[in-house]
Coordinates of N, CA and C in Angstrom, one line a residue:
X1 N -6.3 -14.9 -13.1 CA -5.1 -14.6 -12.4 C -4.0 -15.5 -12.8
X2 N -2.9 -15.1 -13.2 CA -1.9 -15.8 -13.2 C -1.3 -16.9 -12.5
X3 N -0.2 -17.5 -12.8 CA 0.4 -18.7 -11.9 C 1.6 -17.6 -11.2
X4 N 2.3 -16.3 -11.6 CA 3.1 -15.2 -10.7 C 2.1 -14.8 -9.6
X5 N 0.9 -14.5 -9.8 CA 0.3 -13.4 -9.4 C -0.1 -14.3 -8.0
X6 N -0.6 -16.1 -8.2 CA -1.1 -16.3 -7.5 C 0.0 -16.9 -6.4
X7 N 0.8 -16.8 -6.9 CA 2.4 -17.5 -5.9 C 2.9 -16.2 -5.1
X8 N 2.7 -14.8 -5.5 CA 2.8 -13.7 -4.5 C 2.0 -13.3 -3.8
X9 N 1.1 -13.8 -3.9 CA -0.2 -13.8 -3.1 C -0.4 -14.8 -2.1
X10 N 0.2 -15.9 -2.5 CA 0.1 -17.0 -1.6 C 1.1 -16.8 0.1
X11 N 2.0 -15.9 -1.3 CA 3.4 -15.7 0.2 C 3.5 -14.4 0.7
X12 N 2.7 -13.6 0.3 CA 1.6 -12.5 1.4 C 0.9 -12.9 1.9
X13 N 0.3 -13.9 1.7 CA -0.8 -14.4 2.6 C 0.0 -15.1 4.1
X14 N 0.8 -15.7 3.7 CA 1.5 -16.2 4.8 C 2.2 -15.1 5.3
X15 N 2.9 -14.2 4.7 CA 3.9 -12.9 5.7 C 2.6 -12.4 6.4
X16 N 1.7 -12.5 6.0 CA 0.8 -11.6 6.7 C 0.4 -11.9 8.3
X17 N 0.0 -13.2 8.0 CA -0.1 -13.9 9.5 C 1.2 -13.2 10.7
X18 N 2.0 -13.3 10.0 CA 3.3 -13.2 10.7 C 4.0 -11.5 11.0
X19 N 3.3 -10.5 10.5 CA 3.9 -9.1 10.8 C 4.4 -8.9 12.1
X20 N 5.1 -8.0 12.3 CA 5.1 -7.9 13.7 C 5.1 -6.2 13.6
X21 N 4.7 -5.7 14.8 CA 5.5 -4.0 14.7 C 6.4 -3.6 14.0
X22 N 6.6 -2.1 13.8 CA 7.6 -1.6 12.8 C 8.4 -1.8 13.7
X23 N 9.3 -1.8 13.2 CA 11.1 -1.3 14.5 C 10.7 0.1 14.8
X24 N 11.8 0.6 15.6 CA 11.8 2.0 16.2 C 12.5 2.6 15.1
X25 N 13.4 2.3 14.6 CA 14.6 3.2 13.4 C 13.6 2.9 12.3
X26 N 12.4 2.2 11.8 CA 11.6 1.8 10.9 C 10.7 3.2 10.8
X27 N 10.3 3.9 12.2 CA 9.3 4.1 12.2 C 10.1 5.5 12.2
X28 N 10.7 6.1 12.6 CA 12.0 6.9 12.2 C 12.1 7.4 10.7
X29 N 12.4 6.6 10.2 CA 12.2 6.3 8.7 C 11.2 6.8 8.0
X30 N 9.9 6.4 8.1 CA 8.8 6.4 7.8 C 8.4 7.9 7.9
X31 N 8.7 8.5 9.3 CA 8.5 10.2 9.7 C 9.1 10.9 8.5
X32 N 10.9 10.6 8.5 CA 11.3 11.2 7.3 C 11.3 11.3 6.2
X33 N 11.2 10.4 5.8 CA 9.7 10.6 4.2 C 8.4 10.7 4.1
X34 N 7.6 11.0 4.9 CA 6.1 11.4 5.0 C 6.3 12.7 5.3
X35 N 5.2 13.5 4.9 CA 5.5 15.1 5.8 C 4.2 14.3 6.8
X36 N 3.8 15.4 7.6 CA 2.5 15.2 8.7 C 1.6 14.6 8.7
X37 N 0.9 14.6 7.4 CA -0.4 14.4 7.0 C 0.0 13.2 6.4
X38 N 0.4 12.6 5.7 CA 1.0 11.4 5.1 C 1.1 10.3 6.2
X39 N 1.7 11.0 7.4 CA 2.2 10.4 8.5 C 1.1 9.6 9.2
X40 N 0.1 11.0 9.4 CA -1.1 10.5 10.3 C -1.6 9.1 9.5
X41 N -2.2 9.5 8.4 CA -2.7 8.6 7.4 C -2.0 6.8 7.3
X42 N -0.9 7.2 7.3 CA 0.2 5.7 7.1 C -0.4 5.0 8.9
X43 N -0.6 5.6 9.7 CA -0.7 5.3 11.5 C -2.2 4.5 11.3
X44 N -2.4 5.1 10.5 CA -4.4 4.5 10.3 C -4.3 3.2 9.6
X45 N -3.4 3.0 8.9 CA -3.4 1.5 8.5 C -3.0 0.1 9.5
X46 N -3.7 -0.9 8.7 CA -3.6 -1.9 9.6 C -2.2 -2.5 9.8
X47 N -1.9 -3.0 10.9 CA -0.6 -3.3 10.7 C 0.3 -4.3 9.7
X48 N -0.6 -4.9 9.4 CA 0.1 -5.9 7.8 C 0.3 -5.2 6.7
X49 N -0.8 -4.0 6.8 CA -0.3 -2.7 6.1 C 0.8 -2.1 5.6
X50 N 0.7 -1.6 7.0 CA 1.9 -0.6 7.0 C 3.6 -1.4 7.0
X51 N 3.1 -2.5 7.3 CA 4.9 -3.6 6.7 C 4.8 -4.1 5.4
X52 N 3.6 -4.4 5.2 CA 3.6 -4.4 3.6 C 4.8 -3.1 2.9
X53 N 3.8 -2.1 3.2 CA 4.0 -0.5 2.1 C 5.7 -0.9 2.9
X54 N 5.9 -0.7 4.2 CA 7.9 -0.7 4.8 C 8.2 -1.0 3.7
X55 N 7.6 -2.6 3.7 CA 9.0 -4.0 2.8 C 8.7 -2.8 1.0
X56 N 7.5 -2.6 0.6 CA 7.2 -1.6 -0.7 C 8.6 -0.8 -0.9
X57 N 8.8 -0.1 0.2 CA 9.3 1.1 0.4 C 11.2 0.9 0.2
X58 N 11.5 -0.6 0.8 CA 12.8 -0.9 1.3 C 13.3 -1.3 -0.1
X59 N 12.0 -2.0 -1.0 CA 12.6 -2.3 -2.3 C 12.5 -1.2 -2.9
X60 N 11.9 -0.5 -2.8 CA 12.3 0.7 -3.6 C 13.5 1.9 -3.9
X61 N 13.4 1.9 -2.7 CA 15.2 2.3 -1.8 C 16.4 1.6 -3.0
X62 N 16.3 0.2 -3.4 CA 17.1 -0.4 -4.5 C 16.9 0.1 -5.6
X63 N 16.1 0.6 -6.3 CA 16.1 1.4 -7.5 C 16.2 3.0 -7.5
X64 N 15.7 3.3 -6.2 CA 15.8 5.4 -6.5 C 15.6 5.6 -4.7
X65 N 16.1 6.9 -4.6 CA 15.7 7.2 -3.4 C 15.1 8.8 -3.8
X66 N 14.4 8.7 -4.8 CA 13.6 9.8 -4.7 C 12.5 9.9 -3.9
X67 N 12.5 10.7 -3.0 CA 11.0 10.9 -1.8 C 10.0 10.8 -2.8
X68 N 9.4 10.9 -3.7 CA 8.2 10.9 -4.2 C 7.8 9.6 -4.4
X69 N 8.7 8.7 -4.8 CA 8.9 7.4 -4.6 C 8.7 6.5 -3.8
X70 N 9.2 6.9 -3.0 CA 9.5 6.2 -1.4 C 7.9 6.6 -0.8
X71 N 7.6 8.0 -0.9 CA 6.6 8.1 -0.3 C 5.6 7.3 -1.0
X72 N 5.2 7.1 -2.1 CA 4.2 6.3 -3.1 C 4.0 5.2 -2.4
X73 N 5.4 4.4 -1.8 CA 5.2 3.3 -1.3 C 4.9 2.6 -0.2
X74 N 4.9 4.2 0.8 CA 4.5 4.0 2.1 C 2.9 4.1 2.1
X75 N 2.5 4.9 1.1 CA 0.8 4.9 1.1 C -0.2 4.4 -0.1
X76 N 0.6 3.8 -0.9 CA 0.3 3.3 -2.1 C -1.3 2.2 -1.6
X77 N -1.6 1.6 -0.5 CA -2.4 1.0 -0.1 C -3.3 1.4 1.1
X78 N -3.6 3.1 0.8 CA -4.1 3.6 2.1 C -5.5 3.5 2.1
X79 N -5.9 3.3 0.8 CA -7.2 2.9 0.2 C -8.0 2.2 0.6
X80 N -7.0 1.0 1.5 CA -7.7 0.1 2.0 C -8.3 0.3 3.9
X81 N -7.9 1.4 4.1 CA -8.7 2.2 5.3 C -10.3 1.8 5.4
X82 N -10.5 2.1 3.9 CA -12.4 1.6 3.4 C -12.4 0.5 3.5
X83 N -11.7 -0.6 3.5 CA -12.1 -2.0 3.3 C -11.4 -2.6 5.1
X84 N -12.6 -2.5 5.8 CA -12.2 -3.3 7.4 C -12.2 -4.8 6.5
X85 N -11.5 -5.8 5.9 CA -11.5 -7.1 5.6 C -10.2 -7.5 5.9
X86 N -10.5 -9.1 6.5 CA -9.0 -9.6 7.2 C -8.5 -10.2 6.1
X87 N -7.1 -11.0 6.9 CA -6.7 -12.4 5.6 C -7.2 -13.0 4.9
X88 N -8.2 -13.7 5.4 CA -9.1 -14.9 4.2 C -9.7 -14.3 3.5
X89 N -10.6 -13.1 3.9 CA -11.3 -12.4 3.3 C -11.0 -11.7 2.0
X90 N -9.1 -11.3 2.3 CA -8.8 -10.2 1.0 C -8.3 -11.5 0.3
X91 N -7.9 -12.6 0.8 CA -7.4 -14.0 -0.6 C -9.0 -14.4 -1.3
X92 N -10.2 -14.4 -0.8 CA -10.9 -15.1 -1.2 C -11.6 -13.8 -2.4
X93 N -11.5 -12.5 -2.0 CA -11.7 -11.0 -2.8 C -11.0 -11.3 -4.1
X94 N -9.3 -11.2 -3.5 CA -8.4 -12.0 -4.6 C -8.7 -12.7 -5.6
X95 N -9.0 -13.8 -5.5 CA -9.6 -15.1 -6.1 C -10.9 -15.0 -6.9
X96 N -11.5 -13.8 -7.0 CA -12.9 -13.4 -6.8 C -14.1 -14.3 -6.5
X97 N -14.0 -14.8 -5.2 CA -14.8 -15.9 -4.4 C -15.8 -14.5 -3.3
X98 N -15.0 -13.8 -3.1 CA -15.6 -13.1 -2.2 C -16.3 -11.5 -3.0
X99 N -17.5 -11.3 -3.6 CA -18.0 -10.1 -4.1 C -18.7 -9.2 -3.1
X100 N -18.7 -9.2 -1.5 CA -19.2 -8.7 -1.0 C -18.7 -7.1 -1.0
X101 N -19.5 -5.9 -0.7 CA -19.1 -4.6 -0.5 C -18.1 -4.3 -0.2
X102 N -17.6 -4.8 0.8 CA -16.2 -4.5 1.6 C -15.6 -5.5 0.7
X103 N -15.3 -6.9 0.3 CA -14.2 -7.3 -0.8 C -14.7 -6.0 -2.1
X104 N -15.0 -5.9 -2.5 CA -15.1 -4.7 -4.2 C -14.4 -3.4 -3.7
X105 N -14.5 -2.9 -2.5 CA -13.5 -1.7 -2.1 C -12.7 -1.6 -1.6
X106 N -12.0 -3.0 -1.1 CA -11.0 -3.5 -0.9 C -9.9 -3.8 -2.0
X107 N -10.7 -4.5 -3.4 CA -10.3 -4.3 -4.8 C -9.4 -3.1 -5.3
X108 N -10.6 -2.6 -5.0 CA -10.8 -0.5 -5.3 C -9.9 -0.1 -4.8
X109 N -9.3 -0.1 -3.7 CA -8.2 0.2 -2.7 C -7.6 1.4 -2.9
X110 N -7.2 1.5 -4.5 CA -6.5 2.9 -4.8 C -7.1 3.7 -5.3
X111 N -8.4 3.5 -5.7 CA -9.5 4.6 -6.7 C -10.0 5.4 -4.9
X112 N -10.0 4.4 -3.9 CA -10.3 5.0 -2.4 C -9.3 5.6 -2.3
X113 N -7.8 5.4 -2.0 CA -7.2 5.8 -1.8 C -7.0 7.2 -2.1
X114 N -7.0 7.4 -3.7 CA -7.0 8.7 -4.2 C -8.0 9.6 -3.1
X115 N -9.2 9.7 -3.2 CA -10.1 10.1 -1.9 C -9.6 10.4 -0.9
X116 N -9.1 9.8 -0.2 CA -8.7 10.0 0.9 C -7.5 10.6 1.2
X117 N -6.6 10.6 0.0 CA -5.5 11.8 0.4 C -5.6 12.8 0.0
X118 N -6.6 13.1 -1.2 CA -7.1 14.1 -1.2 C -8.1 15.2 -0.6
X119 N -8.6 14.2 0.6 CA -9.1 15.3 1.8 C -8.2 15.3 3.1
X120 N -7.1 14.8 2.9 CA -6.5 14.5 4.2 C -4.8 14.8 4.2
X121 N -4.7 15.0 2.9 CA -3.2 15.5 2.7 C -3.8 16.8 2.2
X122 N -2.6 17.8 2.6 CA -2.6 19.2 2.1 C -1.4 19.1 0.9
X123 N -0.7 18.2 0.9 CA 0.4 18.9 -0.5 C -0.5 18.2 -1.7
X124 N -0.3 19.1 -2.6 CA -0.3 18.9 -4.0 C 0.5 18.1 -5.1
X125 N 1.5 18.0 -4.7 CA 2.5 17.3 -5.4 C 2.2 16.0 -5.1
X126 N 1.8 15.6 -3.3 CA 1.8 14.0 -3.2 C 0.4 13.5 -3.6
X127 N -0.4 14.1 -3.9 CA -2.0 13.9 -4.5 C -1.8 13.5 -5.9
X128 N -1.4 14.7 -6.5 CA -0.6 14.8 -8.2 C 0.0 13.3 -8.4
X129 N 1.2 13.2 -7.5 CA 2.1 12.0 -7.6 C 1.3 10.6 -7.4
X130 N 0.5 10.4 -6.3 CA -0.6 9.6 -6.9 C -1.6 9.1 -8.1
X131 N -2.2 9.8 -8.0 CA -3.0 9.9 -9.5 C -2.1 9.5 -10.5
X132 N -1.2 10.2 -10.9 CA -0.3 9.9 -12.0 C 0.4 8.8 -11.9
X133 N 1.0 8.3 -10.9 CA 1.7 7.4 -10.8 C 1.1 5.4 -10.0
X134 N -0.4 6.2 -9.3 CA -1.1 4.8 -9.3 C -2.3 4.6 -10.0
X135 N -3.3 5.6 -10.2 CA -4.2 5.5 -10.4 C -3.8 5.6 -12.1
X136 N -3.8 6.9 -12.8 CA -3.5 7.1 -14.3 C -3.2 5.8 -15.0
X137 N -1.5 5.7 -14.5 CA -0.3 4.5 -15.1 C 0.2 4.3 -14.1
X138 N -0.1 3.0 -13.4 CA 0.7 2.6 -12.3 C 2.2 2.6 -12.9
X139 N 3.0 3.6 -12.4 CA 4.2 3.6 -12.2 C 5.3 2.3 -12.8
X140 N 6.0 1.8 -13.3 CA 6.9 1.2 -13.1 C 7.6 0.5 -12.0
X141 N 8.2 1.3 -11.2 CA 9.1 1.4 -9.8 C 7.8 0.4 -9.1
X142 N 6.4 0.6 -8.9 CA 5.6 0.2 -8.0 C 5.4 -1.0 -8.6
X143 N 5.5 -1.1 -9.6 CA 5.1 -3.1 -10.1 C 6.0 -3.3 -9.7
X144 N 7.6 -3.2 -9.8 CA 8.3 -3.9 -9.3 C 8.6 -3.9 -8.3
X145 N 8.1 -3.2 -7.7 CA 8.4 -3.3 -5.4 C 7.2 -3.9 -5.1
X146 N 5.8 -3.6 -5.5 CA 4.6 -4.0 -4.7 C 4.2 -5.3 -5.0
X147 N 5.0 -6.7 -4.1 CA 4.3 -7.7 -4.4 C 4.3 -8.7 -2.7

């Protein structure tokens, strides 16, 4: 792991302690770039989650406001639905200190993810846009928002 990699990790690790609820105009937000199914899905995550993918989402808003985009960013980590693992647990996964089941699909996060929106989203495009844009070749736009 890098000396970047492990300095954005350090200061997720601390935002994390610290999330609080979306806002109300946050969550507002969120409806109107999700269709339904996206919606439900984003509600299933944990809540360091879903401020995670927000803050994902808010820097992305700085480079494009194309929906397919925005939306990548609100579920780009839905993957992690499979992995019930807290704080310590996903820095020590991180680190690879922790090889337990739940740290490896926690890892996996997006090869799950794909899974899961594919039985749980009906559009095609935002399945498509997945695959291609996280799993395939993560995207460009997502290395530089998801940290």
């Amino acid at each position: 792991m890098k000396v970047k990699d492990i300095l954005e990790k350090s200061i997720r690790a601390v935002k994390y302690i610290f999330y609080k609820d979306i806002s109300i105009s946050d969550q507002i937000r969120v409806s109107d770039v999700l269709d339904d199914d996206a919606t439900l899905l984003f509600w299933r995550m944990r809540l360091e989650d879903r401020s995670h993918s927000l803050e994902v989402m808010k820097r992305m808003e700085s480079i494009t406001n194309e929906n397919r985009f925005l939306t990548l960013a609100l579920i780009h980590d839905i993957g992690k639905l499979q992995s019930d693992i807290g704080w310590l647990g996903r820095i020590f996964a991180d680190l690879g200190l922790n090889k337990t089941f739940t740290a490896e699909r926690y890892k996996n996060h997006e090869s799950y993810g794909y899974m899961i929106i594919k039985n749980h989203i009906g559009s095609n495009k935002i399945i498509n846009d997945y695959k291609m844009s996280i799993l395939d070749d993560r995207h460009k736009y997502l290395n530089r928002c998801d940290y």
